[in-house]
Tab-separated table of C-alpha atoms and ligand atoms in Angstrom:
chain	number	residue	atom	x	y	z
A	1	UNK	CA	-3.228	102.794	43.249
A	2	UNK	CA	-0.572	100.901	41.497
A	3	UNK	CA	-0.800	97.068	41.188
A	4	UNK	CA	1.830	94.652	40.795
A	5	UNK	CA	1.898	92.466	37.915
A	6	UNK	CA	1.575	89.519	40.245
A	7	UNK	CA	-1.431	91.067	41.932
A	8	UNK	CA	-3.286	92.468	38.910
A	9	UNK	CA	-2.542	88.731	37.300
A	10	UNK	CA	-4.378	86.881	41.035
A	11	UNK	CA	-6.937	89.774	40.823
A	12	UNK	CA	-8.034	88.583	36.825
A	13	UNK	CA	-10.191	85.320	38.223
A	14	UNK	CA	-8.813	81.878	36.771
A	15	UNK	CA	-11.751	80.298	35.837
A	16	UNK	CA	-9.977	76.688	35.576
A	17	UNK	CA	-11.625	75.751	39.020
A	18	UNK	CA	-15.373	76.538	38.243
A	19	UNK	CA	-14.515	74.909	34.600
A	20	UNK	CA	-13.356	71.424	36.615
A	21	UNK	CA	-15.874	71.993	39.240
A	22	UNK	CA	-19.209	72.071	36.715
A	23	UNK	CA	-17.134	69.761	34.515
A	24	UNK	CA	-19.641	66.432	35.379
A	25	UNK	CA	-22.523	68.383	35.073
A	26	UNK	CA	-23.419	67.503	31.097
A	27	UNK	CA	-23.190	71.797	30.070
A	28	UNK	CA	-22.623	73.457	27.222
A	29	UNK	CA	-19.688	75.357	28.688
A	30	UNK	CA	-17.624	78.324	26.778
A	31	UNK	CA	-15.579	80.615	27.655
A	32	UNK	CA	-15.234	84.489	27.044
A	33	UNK	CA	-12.926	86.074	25.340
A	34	UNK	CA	-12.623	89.611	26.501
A	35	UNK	CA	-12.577	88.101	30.282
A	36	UNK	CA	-11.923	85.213	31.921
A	37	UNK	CA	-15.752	84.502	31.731
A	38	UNK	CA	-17.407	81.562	31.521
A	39	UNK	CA	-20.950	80.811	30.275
A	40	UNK	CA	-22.567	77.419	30.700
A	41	UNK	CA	-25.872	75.978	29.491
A	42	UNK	CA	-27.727	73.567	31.373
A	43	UNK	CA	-30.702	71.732	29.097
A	44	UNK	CA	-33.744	70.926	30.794
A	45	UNK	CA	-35.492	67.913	30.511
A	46	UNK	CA	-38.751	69.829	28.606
A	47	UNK	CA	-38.631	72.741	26.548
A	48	UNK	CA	-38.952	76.180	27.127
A	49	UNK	CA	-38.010	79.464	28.034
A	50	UNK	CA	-34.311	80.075	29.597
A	51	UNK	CA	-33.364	82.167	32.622
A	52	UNK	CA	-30.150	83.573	33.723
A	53	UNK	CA	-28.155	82.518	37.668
A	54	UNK	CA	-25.160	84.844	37.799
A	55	UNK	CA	-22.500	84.388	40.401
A	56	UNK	CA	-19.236	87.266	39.454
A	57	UNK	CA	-16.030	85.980	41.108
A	58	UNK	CA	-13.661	88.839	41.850
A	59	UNK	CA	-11.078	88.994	44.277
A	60	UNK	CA	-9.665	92.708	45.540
A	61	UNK	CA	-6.620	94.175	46.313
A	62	UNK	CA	-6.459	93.652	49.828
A	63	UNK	CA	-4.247	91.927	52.482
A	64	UNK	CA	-6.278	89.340	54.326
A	65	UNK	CA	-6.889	89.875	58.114
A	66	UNK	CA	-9.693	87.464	58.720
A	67	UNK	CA	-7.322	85.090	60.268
A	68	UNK	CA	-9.445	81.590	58.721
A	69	UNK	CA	-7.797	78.806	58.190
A	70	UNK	CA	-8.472	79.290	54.081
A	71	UNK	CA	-6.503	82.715	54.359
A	72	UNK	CA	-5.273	83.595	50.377
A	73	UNK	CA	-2.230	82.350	50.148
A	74	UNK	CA	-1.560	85.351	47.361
A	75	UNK	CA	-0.101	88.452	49.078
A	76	UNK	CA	-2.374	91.518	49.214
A	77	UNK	CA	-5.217	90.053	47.332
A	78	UNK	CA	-8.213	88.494	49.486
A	79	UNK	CA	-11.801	87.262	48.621
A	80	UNK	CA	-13.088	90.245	50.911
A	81	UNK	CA	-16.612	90.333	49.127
A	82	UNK	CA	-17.531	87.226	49.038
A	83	UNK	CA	-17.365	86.276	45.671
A	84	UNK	CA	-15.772	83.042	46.403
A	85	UNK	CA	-18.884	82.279	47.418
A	86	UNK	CA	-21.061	83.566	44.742
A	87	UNK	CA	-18.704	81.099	42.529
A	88	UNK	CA	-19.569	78.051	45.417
A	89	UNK	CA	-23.512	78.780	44.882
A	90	UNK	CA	-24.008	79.080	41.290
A	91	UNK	CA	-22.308	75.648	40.770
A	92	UNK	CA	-24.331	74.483	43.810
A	93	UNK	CA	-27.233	76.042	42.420
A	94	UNK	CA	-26.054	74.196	38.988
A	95	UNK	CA	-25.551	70.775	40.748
A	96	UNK	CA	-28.827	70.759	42.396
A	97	UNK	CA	-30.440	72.045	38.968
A	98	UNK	CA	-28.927	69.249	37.375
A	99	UNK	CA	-30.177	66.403	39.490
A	100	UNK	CA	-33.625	67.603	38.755
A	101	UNK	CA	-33.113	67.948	34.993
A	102	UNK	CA	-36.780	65.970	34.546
A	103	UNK	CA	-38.405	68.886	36.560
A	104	UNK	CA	-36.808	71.956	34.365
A	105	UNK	CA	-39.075	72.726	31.671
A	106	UNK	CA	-36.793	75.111	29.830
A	107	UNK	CA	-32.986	75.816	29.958
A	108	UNK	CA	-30.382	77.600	32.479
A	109	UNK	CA	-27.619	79.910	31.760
A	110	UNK	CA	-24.951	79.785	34.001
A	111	UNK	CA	-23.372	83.285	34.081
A	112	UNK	CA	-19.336	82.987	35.844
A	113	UNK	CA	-18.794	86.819	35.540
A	114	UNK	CA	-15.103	88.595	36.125
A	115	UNK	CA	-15.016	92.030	36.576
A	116	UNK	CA	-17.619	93.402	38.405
A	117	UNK	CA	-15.325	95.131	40.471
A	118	UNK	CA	-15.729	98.627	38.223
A	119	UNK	CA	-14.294	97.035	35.179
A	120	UNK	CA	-17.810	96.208	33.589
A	121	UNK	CA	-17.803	92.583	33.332
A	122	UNK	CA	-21.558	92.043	33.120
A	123	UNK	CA	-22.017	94.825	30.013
A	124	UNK	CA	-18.932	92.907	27.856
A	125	UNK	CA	-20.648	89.506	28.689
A	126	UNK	CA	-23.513	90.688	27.497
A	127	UNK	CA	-22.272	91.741	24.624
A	128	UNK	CA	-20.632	88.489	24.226
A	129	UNK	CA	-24.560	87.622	23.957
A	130	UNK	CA	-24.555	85.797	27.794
A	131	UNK	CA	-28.535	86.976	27.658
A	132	UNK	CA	-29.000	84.645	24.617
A	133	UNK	CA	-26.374	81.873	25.135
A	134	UNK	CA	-29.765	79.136	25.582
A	135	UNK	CA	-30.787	80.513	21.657
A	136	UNK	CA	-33.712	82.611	22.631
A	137	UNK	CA	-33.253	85.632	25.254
A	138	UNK	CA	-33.551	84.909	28.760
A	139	UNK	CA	-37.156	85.767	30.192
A	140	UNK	CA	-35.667	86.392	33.802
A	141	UNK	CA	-31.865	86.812	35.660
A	142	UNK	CA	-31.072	86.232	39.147
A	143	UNK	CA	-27.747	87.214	41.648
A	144	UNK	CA	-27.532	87.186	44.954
A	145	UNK	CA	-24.478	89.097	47.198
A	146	UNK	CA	-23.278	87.836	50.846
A	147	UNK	CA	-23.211	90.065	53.205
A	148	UNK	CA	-20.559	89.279	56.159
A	149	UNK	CA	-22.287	92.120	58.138
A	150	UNK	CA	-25.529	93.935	58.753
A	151	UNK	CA	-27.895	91.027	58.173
A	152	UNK	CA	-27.986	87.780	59.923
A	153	UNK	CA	-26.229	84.366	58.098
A	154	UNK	CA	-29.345	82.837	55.952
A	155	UNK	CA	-31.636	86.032	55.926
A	156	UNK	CA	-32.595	87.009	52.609
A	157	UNK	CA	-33.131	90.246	51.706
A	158	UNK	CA	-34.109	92.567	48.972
A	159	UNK	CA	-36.592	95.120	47.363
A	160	UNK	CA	-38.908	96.423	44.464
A	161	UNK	CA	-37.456	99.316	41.819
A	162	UNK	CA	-34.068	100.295	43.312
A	163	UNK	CA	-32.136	97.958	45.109
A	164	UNK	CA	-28.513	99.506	44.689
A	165	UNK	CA	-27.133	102.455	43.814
A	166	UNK	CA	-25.891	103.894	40.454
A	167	UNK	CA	-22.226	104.988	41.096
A	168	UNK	CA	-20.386	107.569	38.986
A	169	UNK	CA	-16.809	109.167	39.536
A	170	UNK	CA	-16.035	112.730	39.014
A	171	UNK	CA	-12.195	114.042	38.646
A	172	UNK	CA	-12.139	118.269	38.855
A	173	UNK	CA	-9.589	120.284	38.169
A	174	UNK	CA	-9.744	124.029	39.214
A	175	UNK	CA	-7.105	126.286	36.723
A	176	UNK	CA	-5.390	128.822	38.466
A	177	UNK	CA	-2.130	130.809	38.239
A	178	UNK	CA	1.354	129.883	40.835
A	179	UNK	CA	2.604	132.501	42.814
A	180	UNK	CA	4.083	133.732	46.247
A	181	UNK	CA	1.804	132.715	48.860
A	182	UNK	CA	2.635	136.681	50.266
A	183	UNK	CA	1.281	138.156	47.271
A	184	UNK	CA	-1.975	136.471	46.377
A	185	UNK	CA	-3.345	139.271	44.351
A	186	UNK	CA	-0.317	138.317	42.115
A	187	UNK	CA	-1.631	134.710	41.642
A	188	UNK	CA	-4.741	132.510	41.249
A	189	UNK	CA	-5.129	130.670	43.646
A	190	UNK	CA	-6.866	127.458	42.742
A	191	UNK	CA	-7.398	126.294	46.610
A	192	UNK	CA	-10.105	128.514	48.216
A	193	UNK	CA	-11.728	127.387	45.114
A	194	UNK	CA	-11.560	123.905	45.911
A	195	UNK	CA	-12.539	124.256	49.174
A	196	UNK	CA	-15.313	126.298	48.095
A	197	UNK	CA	-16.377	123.545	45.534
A	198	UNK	CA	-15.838	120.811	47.906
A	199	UNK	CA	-18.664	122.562	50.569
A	200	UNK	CA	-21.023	123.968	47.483
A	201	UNK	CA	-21.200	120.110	46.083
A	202	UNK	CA	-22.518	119.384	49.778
A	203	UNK	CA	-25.227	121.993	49.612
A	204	UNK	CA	-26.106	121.036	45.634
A	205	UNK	CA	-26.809	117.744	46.945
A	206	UNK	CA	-29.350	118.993	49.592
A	207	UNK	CA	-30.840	122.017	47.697
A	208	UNK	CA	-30.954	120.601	44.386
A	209	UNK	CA	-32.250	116.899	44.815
A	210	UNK	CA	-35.312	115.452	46.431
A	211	UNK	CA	-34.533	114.239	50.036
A	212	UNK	CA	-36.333	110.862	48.715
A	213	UNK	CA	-34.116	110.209	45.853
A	214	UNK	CA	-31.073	111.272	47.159
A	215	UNK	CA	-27.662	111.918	45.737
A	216	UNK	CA	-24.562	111.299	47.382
A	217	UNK	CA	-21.700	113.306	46.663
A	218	UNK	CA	-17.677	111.964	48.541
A	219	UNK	CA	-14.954	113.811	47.690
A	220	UNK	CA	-12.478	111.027	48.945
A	221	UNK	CA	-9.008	112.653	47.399
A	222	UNK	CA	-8.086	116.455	47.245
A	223	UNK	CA	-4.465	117.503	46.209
A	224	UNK	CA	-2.911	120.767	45.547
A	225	UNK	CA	0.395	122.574	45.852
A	226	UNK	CA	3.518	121.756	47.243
A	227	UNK	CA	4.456	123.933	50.586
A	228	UNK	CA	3.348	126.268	52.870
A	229	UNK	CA	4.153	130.062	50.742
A	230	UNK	CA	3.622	128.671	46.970
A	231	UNK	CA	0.441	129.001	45.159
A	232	UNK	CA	-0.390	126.510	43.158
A	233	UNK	CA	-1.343	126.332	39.591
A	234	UNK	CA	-3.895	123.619	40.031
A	235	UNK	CA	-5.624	121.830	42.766
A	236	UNK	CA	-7.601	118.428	41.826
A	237	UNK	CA	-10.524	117.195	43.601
A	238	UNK	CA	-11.932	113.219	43.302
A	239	UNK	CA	-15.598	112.133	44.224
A	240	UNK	CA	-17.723	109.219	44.171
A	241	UNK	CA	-21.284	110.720	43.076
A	242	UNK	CA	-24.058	108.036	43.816
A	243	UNK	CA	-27.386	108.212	42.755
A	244	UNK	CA	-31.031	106.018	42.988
A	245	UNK	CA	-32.888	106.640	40.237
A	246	UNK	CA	-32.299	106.503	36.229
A	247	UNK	CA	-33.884	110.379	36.254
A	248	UNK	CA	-31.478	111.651	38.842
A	249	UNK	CA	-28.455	109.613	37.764
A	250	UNK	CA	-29.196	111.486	34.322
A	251	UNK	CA	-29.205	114.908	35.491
A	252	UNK	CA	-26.501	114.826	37.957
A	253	UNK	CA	-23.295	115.927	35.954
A	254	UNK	CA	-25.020	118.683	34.468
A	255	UNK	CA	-25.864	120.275	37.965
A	256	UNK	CA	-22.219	119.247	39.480
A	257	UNK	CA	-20.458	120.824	36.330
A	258	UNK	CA	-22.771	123.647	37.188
A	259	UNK	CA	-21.378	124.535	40.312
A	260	UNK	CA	-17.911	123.710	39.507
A	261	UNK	CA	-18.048	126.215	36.988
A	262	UNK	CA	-20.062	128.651	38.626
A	263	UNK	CA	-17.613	128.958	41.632
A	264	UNK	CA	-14.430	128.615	39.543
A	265	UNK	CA	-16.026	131.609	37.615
A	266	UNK	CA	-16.841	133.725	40.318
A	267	UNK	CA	-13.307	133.771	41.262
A	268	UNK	CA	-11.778	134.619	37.695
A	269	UNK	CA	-10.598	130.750	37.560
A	270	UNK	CA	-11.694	128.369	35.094
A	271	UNK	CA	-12.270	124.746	35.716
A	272	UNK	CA	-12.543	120.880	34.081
A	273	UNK	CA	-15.259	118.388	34.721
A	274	UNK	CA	-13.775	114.752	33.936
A	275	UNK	CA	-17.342	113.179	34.791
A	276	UNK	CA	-17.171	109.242	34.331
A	277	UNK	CA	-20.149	107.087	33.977
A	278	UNK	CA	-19.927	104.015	36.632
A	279	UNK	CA	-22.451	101.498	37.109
A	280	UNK	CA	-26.257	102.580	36.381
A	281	UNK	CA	-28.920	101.741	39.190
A	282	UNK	CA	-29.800	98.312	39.779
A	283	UNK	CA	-33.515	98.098	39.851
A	284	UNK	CA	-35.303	94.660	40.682
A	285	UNK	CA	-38.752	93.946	39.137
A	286	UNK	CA	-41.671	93.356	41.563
A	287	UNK	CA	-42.895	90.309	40.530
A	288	UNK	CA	-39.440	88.681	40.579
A	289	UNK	CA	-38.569	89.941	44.141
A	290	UNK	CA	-42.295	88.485	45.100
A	291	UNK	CA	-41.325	85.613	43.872
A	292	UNK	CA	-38.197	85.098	46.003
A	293	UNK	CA	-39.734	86.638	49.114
A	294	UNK	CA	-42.419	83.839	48.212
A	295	UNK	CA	-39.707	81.235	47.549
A	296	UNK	CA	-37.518	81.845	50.704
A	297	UNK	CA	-40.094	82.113	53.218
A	298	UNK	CA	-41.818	78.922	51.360
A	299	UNK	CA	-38.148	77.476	52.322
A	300	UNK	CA	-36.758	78.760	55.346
A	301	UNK	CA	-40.271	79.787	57.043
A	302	UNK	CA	-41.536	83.414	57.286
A	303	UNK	CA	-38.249	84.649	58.656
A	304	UNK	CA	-35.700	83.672	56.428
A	305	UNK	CA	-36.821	87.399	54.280
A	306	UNK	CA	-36.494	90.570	54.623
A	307	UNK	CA	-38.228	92.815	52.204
A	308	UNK	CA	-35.754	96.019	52.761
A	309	UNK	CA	-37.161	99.274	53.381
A	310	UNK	CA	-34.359	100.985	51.408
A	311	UNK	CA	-32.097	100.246	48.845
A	312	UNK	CA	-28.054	99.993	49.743
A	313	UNK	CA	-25.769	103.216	48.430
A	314	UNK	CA	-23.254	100.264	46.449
A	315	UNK	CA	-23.326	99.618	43.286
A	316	UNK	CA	-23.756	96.636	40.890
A	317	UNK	CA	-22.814	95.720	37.077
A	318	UNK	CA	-25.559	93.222	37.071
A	319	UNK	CA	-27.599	96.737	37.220
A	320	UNK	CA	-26.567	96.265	33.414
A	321	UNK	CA	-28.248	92.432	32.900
A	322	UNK	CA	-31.689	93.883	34.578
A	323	UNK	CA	-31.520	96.667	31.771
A	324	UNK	CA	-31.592	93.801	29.557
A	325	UNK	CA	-34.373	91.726	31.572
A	326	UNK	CA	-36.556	91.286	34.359
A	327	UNK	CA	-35.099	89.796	37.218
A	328	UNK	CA	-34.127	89.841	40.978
A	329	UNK	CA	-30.996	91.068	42.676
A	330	UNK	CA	-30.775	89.526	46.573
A	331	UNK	CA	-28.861	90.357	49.383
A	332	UNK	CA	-27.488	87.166	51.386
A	333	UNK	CA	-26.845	87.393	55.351
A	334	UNK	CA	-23.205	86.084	56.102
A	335	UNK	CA	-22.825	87.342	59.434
A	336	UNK	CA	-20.108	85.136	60.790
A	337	UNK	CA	-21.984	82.996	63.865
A	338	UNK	CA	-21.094	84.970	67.610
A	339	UNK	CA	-21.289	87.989	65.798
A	340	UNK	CA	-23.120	90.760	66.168
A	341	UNK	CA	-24.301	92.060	62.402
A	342	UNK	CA	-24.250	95.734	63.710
A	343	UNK	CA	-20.622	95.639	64.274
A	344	UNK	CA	-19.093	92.660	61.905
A	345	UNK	CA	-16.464	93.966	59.766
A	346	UNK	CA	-18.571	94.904	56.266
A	347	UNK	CA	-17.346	93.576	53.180
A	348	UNK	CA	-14.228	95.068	51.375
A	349	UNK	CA	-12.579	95.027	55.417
A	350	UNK	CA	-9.692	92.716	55.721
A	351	UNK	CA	-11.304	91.149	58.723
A	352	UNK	CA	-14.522	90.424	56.525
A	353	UNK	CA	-15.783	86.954	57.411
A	354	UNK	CA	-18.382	84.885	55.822
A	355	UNK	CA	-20.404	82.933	57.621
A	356	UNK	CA	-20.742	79.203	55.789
A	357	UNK	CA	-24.581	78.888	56.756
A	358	UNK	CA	-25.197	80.940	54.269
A	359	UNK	CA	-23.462	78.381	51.668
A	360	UNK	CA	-26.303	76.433	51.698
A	361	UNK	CA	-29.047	79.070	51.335
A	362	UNK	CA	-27.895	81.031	48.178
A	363	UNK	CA	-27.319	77.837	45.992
A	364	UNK	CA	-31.095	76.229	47.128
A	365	UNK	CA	-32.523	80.048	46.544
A	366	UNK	CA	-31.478	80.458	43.238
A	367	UNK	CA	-32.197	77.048	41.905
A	368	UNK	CA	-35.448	77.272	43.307
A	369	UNK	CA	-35.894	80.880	41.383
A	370	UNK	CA	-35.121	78.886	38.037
A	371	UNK	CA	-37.525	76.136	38.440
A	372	UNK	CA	-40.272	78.236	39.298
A	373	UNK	CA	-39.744	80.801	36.971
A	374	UNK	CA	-38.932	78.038	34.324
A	375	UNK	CA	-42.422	76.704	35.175
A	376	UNK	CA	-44.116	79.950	34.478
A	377	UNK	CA	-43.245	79.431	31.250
A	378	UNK	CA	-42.343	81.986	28.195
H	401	ZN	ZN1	-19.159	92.332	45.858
């Protein structure tokens, strides 16, 4: 897809109101300078360790349906995933931190991350050294995501290991030779071949992978040719290949590239594998995720957690933070109130709603995960 200059320039996040917004909070605030990023440092009132909140603030290219009063008022780009909200709890999470300074016995980096929407954000903060912004590397890192379907507003939810899903992107291109669609002995014809590859990919994905760490293989775009009686030169698939572990995530282009090849071969074609790395697996550590289950049902009483039987098929760049450290990745209910979570539109919709309960929840569950872990110690 082509963006506008106007929307790719409302789609890079201005961080001028999170800078005015934490601006009476006594931080060490800077800014990034390969994104729009912004780090701050809160000081606790003791020493020790530091840990991470991160809250990632992009908007997507998408033309707001939601019909709330707080509609964007930029053409075709909406806060359809919530991350307004992310931005709303980290500096509520850094205004409630900050009123109980006394009780923080270590320091808080406040991570305002662009980008996460497949441009990487987390990995270049981190290498603008977000993980040791304090001075000494942060012992654990926290984010939560709203969910304006599928879970009730205010439940908390998440999981051990895998959480989310490590998402790749695969571009093929089968090589054959144009002709007369009369005379396909003539010609080399690249389609049956795609076709072919398209189903095969399906049955790799069953035959070749355990059923209990799954792949998932969508070829979402398919192109080729130009009428009914030509034969192409070329026809180009495009897939999404997700994955759940760091073993299979490892292994997978090898077997796809397999049999592309394989098939292309079989019919005297030749083909190209553009395989492209996306986000690796997001995959919590236990005893942080106890400690939130611990922390919300301490909270919001016995209900207010799920722990998830299985981890969701999107993917993360804070996957590339809990490479880095232990830590937690949560899912937040948003469910908009009156609706049911089955059948709320999912985030990324243009009707996505957020439900404003869970405004209050995600800022008091992360500041709780900093004192606590803060008074752990190192
Ligand atoms: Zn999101």
């Amino acid at each position: 897809m082509t963006l506008s200059a106007e929307t790719l320039a409302a789609l890079r996040s201005d961080a001028a109101a999170q800078l005015e917004a934490i601006a009476p909070l006594d931080l060490e605030v800077r800014t990034g300078t390969a994104l729009s990023s912004v780090v701050a440092v809160l000081r606790g009132g003791r020493p020790g360790p530091a840990v991470l909140l991160r809250g990632d603030m992009d908007a997507l290219p998408v033309a707001e349906d939601s019909g709330e009063p707080f509609t964007s008022e930029r053409a075709g780009v909406m806060h359809a995933c919530g991350h307004d909200l992310h931005v709303a709890g980290l500096v509520g999470a850094a205004r409630l931190l900050a009123d109980r300074r006394d009780q923080l016995a270590g320091d808080v980096v406040l991570m305002f991350q662009p980008g996460e929407e497949g441009d990487h954000g987390a990995r270049l903060m981190i290498e603008e050294g977000v993980l040791d912004a304090a001075g000494s590397r942060v012992v654990a890192a926290y984010a939560l995501h709203v969910l304006s379907s599928t879970l009730p507003a205010g439940l908390v939810a998440s999981r051990p290991g895998t959480a989310l899903a490590a998402a790749d992107s695969v571009v093929v291109t089968v090589h054959g030779r144009g002709g007369h669609g009369s005379m396909p002995h003539l010609a080399a014809d690249p389609v049956p071949v795609a076709a072919e590859i398209v189903l095969a990919l399906q049955a790799m994905v069953t035959r070749q992978f355990d059923v209990f760490d799954p792949v998932v293989v969508t070829v979402g775009r398919i192109e080729a040719g130009t009428t009914d009686n030509i034969i192409p030169a070329t026809a180009v698939l495009e897939a999404t290949v997700r994955s759940f572990s760091e073993a299979t995530h490892r292994v997978v282009p090898e077997r796809l590239t397999r049999v592309v090849d394989g098939i292309a071969a079989a019919h005297g074609l030749t083909a190209t594998v553009d395989y492209r790395r996306g986000y690796p697996v997001t995959s919590n550590t236990a005893a942080e995720v106890d400690r939130a289950g611990d922390l919300v049902r301490g909270m919001f009483g016995e209900q207010a957690y799920l722990a998830a039987a299985q981890p969701l098929s999107g993917a993360e760049d804070f996957s590339y933070v809990l490479q880095e450290v232990p830590g937690a990745y949560l899912g937040l209910g948003a469910t908009p109130p009156g609706e049911d979570p089955a059948t709320a539109a999912y985030n990324h919709s243009a009707r996505a709603r957020f439900a404003e309960e869970s405004l209050a929840v995600g800022p008091a569950v992360l500041a709780a995960l900093a004192l606590d872990r803060l008074a752990q110690g190192a």
